CSV table of C-alpha atoms in Angstrom, one decimal:
chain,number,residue,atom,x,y,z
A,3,UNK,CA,-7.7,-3.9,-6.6
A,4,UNK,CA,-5.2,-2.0,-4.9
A,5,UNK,CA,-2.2,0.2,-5.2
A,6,UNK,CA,0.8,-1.5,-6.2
A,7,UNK,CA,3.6,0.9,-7.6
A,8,UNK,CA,5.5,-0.8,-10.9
A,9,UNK,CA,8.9,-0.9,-9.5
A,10,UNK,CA,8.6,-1.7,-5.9
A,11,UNK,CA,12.0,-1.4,-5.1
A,12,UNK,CA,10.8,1.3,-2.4
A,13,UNK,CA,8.2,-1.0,-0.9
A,14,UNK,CA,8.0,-3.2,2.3
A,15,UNK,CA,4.9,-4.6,1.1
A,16,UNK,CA,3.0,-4.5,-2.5
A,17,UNK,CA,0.1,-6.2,-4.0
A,18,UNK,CA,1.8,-7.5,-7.3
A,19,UNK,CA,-0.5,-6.7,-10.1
A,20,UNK,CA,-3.1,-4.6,-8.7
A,21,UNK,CA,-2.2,-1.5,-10.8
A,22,UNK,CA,-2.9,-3.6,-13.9
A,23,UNK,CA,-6.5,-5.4,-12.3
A,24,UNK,CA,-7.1,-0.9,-11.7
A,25,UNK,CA,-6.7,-0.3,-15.3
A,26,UNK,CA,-9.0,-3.7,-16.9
A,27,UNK,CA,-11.8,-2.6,-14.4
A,28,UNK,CA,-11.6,0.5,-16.0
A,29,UNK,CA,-11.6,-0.7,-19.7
A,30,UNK,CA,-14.3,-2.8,-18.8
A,31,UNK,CA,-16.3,-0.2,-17.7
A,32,UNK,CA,-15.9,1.8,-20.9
A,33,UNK,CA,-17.0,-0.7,-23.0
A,34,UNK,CA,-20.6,-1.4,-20.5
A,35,UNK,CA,-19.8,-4.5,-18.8
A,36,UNK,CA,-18.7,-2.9,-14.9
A,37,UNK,CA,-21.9,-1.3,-13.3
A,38,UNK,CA,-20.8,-1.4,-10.1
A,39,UNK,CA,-17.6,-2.4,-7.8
A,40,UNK,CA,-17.8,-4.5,-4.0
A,41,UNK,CA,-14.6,-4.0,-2.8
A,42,UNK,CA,-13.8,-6.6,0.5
A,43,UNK,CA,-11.3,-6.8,2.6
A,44,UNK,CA,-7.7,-4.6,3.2
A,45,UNK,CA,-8.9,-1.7,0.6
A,46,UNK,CA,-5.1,-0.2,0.1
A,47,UNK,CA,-2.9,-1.3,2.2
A,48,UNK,CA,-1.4,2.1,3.1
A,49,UNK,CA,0.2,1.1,6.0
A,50,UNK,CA,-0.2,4.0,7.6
A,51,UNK,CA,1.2,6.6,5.6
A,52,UNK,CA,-1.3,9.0,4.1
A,53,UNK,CA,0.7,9.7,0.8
A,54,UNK,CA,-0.5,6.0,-0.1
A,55,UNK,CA,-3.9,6.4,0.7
A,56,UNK,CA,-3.9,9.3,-1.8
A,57,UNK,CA,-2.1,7.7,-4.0
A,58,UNK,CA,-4.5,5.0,-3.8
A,59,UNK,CA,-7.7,6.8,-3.7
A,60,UNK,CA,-6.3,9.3,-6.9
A,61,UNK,CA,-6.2,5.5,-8.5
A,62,UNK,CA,-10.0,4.3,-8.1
A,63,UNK,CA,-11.3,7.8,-8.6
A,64,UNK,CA,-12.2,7.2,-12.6
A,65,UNK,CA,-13.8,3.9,-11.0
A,66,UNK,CA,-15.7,5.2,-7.9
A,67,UNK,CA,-16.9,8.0,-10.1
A,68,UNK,CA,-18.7,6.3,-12.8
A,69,UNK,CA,-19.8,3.4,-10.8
A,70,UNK,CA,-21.3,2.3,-7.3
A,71,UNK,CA,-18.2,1.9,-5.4
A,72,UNK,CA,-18.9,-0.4,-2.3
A,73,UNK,CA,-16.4,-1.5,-0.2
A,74,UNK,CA,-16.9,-4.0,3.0
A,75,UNK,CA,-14.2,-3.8,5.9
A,76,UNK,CA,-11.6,-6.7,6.2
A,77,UNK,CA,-13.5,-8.0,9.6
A,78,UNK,CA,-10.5,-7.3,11.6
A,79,UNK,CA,-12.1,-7.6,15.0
A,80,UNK,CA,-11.8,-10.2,17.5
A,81,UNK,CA,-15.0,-11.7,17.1
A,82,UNK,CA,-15.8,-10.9,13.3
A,83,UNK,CA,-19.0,-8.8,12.3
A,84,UNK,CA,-21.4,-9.8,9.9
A,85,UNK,CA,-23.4,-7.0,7.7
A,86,UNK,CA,-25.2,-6.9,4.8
A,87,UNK,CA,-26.5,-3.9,2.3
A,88,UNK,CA,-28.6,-3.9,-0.5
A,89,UNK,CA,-27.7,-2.3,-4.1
A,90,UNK,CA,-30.8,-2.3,-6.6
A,91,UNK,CA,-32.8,-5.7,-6.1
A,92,UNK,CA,-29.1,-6.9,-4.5
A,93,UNK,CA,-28.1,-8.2,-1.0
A,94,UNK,CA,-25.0,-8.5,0.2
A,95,UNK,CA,-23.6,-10.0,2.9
A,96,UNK,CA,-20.2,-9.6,4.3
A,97,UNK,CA,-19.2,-12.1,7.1
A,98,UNK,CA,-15.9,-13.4,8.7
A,99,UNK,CA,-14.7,-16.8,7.8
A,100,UNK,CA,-12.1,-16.5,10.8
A,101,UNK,CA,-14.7,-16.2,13.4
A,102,UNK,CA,-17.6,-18.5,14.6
A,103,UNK,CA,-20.6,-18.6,12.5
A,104,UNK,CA,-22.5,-21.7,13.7
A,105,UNK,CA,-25.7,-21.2,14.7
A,106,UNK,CA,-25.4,-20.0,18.3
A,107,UNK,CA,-22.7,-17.3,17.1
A,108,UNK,CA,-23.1,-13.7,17.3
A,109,UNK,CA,-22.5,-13.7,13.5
A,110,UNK,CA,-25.5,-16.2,12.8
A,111,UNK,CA,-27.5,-14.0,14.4
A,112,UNK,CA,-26.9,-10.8,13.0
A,113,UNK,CA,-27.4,-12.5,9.3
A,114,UNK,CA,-30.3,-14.1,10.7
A,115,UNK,CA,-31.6,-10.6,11.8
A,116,UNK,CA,-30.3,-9.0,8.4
A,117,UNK,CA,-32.2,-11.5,6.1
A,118,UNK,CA,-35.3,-11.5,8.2
């Protein structure tokens, strides 16, 4: 999900269909079958300008009213940072796949710690 506009002639970057993955998410949660969103990684891509992230946010409102909206950060840190929540009888865990997770990593041990 994301904010992609439908002519992107004015756009250095776009997320090619995201509009139209906004809008099934939304029929799918009329008709019972959404009861919650996890929503990883680059959330808008707003590059910086804050008219996006409105426009963005005025897009997943409908959503991230009805639902739980949940989002987990893109990891964008040199050395990755696992975390983990719970939703209901739910745990999830969010962890870098571009930093170390072997079993002496910092990442290891912070799921270790979580799932403890």
């Amino acid at each position: 999900m994301g904010k992609a506009p439908q002519d992107p002639s004015m756009e250095h970057y776009i997320q090619l269909g995201s509009i139209d993955v906004t809008r099934v998410v939304a029929k799918d949660m009329q008709s019972g079958k959404v009861y919650t969103i996890f929503h990883i990684g680059y959330i808008s891509y707003a590059t910086g300008f804050l008219v996006e992230w409105g426009f963005f946010l005025h897009l997943i409102k409908p959503l991230a009213s009805q639902v739980s909206y949940m989002t987990g950060p893109p990891l964008a840190t040199p050395r990755g940072i696992m975390q983990g929540r719970s939703l209901c009888s739910v745990h999830f865990i969010v962890m870098s796949t571009e930093h170390p997770w072997s079993e002496k990593s910092e990442q290891y041990y912070r799921m270790k710690r979580d799932l403890s």
